[in-house]
Short mmCIF file of C-alpha atoms in Angstrom, two decimals:
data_model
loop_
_atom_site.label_atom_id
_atom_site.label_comp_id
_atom_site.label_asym_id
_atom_site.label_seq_id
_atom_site.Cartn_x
_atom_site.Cartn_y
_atom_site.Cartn_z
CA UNK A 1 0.00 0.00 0.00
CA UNK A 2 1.37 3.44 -0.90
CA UNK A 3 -0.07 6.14 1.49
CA UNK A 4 -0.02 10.31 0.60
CA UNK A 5 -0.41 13.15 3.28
CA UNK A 6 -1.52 16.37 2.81
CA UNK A 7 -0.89 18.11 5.90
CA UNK A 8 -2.55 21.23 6.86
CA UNK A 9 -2.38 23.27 10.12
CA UNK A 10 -5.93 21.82 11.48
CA UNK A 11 -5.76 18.38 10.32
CA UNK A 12 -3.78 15.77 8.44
CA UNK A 13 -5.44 13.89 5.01
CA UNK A 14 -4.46 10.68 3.92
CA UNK A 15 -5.32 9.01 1.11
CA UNK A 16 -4.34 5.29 0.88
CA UNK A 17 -4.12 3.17 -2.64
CA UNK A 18 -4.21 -0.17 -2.29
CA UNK A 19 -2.46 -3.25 -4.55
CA UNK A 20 -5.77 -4.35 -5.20
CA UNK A 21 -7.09 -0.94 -6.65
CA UNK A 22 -8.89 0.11 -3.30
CA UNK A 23 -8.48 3.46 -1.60
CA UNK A 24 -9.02 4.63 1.55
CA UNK A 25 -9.31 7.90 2.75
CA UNK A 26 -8.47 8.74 6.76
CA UNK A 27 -8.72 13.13 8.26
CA UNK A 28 -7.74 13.21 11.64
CA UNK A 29 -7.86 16.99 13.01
CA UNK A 30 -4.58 18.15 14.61
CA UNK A 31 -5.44 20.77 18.10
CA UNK A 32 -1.70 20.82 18.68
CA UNK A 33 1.50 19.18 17.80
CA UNK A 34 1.64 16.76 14.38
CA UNK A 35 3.34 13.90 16.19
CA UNK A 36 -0.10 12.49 18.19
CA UNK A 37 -2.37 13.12 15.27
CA UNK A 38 -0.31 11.24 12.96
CA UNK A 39 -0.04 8.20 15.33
CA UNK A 40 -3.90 8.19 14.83
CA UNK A 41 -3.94 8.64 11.30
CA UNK A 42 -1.63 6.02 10.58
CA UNK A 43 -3.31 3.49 13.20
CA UNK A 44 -6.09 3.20 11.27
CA UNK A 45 -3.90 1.70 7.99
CA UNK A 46 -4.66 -1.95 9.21
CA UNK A 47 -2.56 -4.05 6.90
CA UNK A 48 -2.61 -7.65 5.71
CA UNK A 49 0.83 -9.62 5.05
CA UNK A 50 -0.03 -9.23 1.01
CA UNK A 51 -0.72 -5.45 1.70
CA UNK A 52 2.00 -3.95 3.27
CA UNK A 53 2.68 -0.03 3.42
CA UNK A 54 5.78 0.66 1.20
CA UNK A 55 5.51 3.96 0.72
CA UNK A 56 4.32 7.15 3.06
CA UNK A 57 4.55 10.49 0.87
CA UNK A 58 4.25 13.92 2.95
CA UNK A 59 2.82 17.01 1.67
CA UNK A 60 4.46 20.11 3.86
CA UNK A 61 3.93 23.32 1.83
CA UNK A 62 0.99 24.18 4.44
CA UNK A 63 2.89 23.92 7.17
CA UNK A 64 6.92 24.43 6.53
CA UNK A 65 7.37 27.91 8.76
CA UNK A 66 10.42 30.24 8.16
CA UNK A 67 12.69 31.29 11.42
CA UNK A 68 12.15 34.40 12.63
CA UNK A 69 14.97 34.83 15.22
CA UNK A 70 18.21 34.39 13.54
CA UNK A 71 19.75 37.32 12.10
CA UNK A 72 20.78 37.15 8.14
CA UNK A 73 24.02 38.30 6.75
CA UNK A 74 24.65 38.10 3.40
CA UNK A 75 28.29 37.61 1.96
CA UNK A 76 28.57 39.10 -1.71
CA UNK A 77 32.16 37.95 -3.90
CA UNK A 78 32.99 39.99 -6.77
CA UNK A 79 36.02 42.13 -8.13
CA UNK A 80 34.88 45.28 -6.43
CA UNK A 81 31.46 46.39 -4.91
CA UNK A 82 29.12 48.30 -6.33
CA UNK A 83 29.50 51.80 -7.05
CA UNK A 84 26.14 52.74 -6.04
CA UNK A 85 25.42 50.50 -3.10
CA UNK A 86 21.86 51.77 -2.99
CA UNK A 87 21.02 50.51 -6.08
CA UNK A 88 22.19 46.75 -5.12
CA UNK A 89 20.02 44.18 -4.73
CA UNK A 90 18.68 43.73 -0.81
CA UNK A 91 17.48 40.81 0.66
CA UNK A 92 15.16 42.08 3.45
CA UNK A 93 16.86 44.39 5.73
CA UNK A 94 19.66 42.24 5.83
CA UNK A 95 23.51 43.64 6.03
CA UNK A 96 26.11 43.01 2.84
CA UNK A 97 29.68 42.00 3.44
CA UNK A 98 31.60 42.63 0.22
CA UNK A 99 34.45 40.67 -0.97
CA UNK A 100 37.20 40.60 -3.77
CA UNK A 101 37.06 37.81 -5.65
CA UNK A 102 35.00 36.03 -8.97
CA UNK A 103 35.24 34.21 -11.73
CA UNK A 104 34.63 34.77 -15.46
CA UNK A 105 32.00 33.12 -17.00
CA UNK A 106 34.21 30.00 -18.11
CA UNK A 107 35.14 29.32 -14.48
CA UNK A 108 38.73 30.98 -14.63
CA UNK A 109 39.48 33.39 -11.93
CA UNK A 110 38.93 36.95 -12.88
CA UNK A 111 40.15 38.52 -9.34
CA UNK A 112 41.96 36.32 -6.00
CA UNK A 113 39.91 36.01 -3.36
CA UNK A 114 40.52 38.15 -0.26
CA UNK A 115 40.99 35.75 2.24
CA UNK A 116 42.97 37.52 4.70
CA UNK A 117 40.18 40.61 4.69
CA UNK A 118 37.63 38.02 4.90
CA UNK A 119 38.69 36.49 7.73
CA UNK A 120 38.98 40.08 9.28
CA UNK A 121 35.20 41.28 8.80
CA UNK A 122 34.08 37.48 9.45
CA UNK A 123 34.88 38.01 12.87
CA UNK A 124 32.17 41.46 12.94
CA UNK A 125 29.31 38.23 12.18
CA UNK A 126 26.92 38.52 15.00
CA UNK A 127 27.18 35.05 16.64
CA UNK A 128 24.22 32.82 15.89
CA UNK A 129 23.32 33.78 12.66
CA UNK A 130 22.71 32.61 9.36
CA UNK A 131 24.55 33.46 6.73
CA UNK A 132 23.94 33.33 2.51
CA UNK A 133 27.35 33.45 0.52
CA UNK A 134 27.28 34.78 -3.44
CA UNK A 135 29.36 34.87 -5.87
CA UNK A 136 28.16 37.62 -7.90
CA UNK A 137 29.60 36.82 -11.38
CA UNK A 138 30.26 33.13 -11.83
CA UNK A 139 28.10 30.37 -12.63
CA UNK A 140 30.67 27.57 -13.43
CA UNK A 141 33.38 28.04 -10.17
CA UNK A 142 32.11 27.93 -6.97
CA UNK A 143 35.49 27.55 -5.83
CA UNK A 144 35.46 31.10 -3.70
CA UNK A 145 31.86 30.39 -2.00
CA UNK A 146 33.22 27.52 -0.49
CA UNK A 147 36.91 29.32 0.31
CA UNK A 148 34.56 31.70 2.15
CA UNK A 149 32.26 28.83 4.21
CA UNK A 150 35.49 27.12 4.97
CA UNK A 151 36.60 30.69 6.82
CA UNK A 152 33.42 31.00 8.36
CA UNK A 153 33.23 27.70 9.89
CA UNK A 154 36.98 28.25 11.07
CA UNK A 155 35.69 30.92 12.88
CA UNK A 156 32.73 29.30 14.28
CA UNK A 157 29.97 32.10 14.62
CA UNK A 158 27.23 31.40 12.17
CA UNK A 159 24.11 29.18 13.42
CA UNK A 160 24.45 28.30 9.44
CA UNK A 161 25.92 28.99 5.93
CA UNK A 162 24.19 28.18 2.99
CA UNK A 163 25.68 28.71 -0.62
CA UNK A 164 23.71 30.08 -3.54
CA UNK A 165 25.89 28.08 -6.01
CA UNK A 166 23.38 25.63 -4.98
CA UNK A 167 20.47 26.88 -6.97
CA UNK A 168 20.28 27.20 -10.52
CA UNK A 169 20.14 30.44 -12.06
CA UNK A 170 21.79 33.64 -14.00
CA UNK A 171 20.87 36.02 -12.04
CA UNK A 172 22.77 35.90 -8.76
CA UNK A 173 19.83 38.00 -7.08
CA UNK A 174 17.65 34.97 -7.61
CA UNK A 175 19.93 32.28 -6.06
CA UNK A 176 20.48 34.61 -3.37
CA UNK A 177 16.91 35.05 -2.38
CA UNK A 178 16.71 31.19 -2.58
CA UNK A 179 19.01 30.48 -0.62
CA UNK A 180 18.21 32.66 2.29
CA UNK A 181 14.37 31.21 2.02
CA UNK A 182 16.04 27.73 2.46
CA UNK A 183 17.89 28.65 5.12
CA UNK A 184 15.06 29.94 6.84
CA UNK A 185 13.41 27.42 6.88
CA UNK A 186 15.72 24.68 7.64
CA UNK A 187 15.34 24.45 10.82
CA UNK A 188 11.55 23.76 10.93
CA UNK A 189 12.21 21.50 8.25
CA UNK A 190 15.15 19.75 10.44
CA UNK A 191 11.95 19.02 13.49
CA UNK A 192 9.61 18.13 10.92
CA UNK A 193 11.89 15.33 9.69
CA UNK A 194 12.64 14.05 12.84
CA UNK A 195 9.02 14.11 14.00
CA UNK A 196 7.76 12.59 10.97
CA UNK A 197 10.25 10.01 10.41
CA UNK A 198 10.08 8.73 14.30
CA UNK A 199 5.64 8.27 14.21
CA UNK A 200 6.07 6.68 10.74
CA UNK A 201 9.22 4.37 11.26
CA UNK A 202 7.78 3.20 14.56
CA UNK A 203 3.93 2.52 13.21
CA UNK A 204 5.23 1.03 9.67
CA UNK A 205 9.54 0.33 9.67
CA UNK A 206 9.70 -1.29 6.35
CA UNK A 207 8.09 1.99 4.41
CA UNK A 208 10.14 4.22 2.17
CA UNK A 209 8.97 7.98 3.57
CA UNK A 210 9.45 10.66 0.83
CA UNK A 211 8.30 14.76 0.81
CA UNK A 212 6.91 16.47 -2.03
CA UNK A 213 8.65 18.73 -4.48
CA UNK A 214 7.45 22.04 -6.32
CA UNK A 215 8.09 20.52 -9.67
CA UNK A 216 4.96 17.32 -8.59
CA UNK A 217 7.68 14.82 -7.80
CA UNK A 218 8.87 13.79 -4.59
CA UNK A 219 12.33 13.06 -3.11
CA UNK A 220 13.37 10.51 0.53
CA UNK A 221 12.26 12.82 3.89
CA UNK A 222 15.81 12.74 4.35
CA UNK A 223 16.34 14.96 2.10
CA UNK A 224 13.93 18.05 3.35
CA UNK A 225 16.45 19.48 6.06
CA UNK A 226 19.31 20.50 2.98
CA UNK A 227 16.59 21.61 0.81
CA UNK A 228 13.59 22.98 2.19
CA UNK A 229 12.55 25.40 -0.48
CA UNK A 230 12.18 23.15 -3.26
CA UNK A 231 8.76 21.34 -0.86
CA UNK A 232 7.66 24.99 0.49
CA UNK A 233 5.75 25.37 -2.55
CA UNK A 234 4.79 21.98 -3.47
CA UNK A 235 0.69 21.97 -2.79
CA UNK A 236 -0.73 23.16 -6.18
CA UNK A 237 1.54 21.04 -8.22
CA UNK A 238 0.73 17.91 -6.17
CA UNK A 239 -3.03 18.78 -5.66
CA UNK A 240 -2.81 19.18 -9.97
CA UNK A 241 -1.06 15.79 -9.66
CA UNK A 242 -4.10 14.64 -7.55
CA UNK A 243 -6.10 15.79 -10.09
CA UNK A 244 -4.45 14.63 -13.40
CA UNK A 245 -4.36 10.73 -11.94
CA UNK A 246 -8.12 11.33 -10.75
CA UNK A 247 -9.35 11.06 -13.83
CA UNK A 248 -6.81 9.50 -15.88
CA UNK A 249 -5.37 12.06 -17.69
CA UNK A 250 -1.48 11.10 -18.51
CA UNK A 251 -1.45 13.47 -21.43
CA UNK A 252 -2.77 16.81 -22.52
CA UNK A 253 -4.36 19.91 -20.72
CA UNK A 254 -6.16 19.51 -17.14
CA UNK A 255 -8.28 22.63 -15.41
CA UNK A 256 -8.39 22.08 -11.58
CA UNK A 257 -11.55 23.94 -10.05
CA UNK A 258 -9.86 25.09 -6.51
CA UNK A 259 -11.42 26.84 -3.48
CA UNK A 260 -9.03 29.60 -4.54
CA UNK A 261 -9.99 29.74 -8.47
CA UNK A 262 -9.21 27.29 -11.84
CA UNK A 263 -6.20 26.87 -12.50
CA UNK A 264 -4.42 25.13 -15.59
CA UNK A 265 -1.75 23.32 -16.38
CA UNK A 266 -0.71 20.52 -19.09
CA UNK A 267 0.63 16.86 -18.09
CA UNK A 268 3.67 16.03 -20.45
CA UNK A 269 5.02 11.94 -20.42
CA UNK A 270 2.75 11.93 -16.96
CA UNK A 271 4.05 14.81 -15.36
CA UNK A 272 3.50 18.25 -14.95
CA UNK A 273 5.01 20.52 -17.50
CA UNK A 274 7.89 22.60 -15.33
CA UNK A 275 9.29 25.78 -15.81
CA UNK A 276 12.17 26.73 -13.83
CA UNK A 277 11.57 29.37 -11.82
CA UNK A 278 8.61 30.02 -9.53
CA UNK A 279 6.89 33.53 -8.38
CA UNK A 280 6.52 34.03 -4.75
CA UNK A 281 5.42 37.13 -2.55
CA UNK A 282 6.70 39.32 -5.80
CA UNK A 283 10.12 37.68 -6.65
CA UNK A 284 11.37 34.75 -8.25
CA UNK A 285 12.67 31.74 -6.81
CA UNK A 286 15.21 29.25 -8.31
CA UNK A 287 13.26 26.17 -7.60
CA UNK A 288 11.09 23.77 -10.45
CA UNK A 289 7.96 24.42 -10.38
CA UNK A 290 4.82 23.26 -12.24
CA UNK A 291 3.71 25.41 -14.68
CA UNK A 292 0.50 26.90 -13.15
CA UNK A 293 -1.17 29.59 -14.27
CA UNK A 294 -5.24 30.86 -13.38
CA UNK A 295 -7.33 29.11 -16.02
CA UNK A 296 -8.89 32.08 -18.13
CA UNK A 297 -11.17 32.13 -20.90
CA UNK A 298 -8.17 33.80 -23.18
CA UNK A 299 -6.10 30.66 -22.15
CA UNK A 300 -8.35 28.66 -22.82
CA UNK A 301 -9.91 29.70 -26.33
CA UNK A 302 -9.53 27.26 -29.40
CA UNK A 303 -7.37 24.48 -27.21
CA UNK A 304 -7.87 21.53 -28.91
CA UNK A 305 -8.35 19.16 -27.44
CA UNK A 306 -10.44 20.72 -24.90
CA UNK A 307 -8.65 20.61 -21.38
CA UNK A 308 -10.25 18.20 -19.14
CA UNK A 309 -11.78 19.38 -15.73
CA UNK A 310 -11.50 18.33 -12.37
CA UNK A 311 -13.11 20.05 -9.40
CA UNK A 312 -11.58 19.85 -6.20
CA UNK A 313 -13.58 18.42 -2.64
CA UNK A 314 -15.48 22.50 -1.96
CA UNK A 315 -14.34 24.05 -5.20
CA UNK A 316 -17.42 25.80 -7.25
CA UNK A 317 -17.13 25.46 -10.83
CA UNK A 318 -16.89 28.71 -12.71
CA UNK A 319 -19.47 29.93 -14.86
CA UNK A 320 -17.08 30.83 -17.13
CA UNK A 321 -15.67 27.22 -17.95
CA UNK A 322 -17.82 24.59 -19.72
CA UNK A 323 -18.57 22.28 -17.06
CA UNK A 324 -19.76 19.79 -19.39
CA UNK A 325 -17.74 16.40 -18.38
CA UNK A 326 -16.67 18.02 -15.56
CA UNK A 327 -15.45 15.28 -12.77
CA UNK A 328 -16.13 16.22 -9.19
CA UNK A 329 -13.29 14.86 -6.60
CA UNK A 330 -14.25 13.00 -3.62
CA UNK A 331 -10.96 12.56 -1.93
CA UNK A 332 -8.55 14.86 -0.76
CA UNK A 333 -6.48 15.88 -4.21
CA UNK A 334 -3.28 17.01 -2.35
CA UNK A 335 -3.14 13.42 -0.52
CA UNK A 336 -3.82 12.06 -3.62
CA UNK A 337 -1.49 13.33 -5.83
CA UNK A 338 1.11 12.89 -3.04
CA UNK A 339 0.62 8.99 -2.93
CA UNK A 340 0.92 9.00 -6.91
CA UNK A 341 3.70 11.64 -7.24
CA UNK A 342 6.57 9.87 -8.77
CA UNK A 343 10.14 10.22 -7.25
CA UNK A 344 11.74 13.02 -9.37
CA UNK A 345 15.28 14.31 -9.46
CA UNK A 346 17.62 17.11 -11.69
CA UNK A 347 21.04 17.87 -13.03
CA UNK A 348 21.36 21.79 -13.49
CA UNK A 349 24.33 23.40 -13.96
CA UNK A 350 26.71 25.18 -15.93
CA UNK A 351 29.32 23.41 -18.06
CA UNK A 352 31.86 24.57 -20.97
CA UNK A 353 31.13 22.34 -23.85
CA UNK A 354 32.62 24.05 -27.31
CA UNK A 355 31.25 21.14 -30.11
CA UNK A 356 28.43 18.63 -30.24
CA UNK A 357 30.51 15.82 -28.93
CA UNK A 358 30.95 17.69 -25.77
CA UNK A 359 27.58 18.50 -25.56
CA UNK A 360 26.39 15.02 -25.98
CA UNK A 361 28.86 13.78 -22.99
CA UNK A 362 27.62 16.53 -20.81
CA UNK A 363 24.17 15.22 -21.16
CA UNK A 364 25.12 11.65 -21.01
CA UNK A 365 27.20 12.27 -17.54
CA UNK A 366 23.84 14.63 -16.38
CA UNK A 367 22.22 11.54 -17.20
CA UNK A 368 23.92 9.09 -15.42
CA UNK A 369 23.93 11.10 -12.17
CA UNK A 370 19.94 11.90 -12.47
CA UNK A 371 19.54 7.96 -12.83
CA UNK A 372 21.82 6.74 -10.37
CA UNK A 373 20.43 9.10 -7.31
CA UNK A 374 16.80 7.91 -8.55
CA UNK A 375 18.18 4.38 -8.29
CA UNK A 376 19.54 5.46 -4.41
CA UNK A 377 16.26 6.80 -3.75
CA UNK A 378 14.87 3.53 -3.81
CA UNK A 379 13.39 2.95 -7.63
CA UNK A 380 14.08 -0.27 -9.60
CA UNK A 381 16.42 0.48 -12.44
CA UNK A 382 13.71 -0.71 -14.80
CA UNK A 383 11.23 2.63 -13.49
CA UNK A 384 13.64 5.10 -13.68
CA UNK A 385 13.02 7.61 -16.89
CA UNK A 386 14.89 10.98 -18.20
CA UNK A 387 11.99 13.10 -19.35
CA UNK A 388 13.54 16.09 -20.45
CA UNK A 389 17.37 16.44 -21.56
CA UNK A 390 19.03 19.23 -23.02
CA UNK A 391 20.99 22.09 -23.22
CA UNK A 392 20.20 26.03 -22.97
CA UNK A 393 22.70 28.87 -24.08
CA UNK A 394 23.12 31.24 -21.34
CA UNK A 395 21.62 34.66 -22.55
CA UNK A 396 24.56 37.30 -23.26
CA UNK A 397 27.23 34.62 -22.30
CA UNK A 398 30.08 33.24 -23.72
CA UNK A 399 29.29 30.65 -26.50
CA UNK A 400 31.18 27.86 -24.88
CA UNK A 401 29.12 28.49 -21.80
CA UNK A 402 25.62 26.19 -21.76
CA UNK A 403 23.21 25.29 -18.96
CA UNK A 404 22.41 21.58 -18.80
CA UNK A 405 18.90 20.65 -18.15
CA UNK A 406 17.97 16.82 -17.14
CA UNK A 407 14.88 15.58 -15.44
CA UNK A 408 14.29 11.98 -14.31
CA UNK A 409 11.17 10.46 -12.66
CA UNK A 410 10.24 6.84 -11.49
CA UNK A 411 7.12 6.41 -11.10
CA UNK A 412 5.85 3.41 -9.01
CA UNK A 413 2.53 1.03 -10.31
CA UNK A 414 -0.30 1.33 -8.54
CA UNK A 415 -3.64 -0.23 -8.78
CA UNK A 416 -6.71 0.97 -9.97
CA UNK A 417 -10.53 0.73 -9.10
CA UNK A 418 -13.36 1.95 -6.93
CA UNK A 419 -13.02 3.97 -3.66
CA UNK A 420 -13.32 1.53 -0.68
CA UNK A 421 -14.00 3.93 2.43
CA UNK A 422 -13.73 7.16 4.35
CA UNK A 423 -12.84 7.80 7.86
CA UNK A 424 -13.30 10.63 9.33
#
């Protein structure tokens, strides 16, 4: 038996699909703490010796919380500052340490990093807080971020440091507002692993427990704590994942009626069709994300074929949309689509490949790594697929410079037939 969990901040949602093609559906409200309610919830998966739970897939976008003590300083490497530091991009209120240092574009260094001065204004970090380091300029050398976390854990002050060479983007404003949203959130993320992973291992040891991604994948719960951001968002792609395997739509365009509005989106080889970047409060975020958008009647106008419909449990259908065919959920779509989201993972990066023979080894290697951490996550070889693979020139960079895109999924079988009960 796989089991999905939507959890929300009044009640957890579980939908359970079973090898015969059964599903059950458990809510158990949560008054306070997750750890009690979940025991519940999960106590009332009886299982038989040919129905075992495998699987437990969380939904946390509802409830992953930001921390709102530490203080934030963000570390900025490149050949000189600004010369109008008022014009710079901020992140919050937060202070900016400049530093000399960078690459060029191809990875070779444009400027030695300042070590010595580093280590000097290091020491002027308030003890206990977090801290986001950037280097401004390169994508393909991260060499002088870590230089600078190495200093900073030499010196032993910062609660944590968190690189923006980890997120994929151009503009070094974006993986620098990424990063500091992970790092805000890691530590809820850090108790909400620990919780999770103590109720579920001691009610079902044998199951595989994985989160759910912004791009309608999921990755092992182990993996939450290092990269929060990339589940904060996760609910409307996995509710639209919900929705998609609802009524059987592996291909083509899907509306999902929500409580908040339609929204549309288009299911590509059985997944969601990603774009990679994702609008929150105002700014972008370097995270995958399903592609989203509110379902108008522009949008919609002379699709053929016509999108199918889904409305979600207390969603009104709009009088705008044809209704006609319309299929009305009666399960919780977010615990759905959790349970049937298949493991996903990505190689993004930026590599120097000058022919097509390079090229084609870049993508092969990207390849290789995509499948083999799929294969680690638990998926038989046989599962494991690489739905999108290629490569994307870097706008106003150097020719030789190309971003590598690969996407793998494994998706697991599950059965199919009528719903079996609710428990409320």
């Amino acid at each position: 038996m796989r089991i999905g969990i939507g959890v929300y901040d009044d009640r957890l949602s579980a939908v359970g699909l079973h090898l015969d093609g059964r599903r059950t559906d458990v809510v158990v409200p949560i008054s306070s703490g997750i750890e009690a309610p979940l025991d519940r919830l999960l106590a009332r998966f009886p299982t038989s010796p040919g129905d075992a739970v495998d699987s437990i897939s969380f939904d946390l976008s509802t409830v992953l919380r930001r921390a709102g003590d530490a203080p934030l300083t963000v570390v900025r490497i490149a050949p000189r500052p600004p010369v109008e530091r008022t014009d710079e991009p901020h992140v919050g209120t937060a202070p900016i340490l400049h530093v000399r240092g960078g690459h060029t574009t191809l990875g070779d260094e444009l400027a030695p990093f300042d070590a010595e001065g580093f280590r000097t204004a290091a020491a002027g970090i308030p003890g206990g807080s977090r801290v986001v380091i950037t280097s401004v300029g390169s994508f393909a050398n991260p060499a002088h971020e870590l230089a600078a976390g190495e200093i900073l854990l030499e010196h032993g002050g910062p609660l944590s440091v968190t690189f923006s060479h980890s997120f994929d983007s151009n503009s070094f404003a974006t993986r620098e507002r990424t990063a500091e949203l992970n790092s805000a959130m890691s530590a809820d993320a850090e108790a909400l692993t620990t919780s999770l992973s103590l109720i579920s291992g001691r009610r079902f040891p044998g199951a595989r427990l994985s989160v759910t991604r912004n791009d309608g994948g999921r990755v092992p719960l182990s993996r939450l704590a290092a990269a929060p951001v990339h589940s904060a968002l996760s609910g409307p792609a996995i509710e639209f994942v919900g929705g998609a395997s609802f009524c059987g739509l592996t291909e083509g365009d899907l509306i999902l009626a929500t409580a908040s509005g339609p929204i549309l989106g288009t299911m590509r080889d059985e997944v969601p069709a990603v774009v990679p970047q994702l609008r929150w409060n105002g700014a972008r975020l370097a995270t995958q994300a399903a592609h989203l958008v509110p379902a108008t009647r522009i949008l919609l106008h002379g699709r053929v074929p016509a999108p199918r419909l889904v409305a979600a449990v207390g969603a009104e259908l709009d009088e705008g949309l044809d209704d006609h065919g319309a299929v009305e959920a009666d399960t919780d779509l977010r615990a759905l689509g959790a349970a049937v989201a298949p493991l996903s993972d990505w190689a993004l990066g930026v590599v120097r490949a000058g022919n097509a023979t390079e090229m084609a080894h870049e993508l092969r290697a990207a390849e290789a790594r995509v499948h083999a951490r799929l294969v680690a996550f638990g998926a038989p070889p046989s599962m494991v697929r690489i739905v999108e693979s290629r490569l994307v020139a870097t706008t106003y960079e150097h020719a030789r410079v190309v971003s590598v895109r690969v996407h793998g999924v494994a998706a697991e079988p599950t059965g199919e037939g009528a719903h079996d009960a609710v428990e409320r």
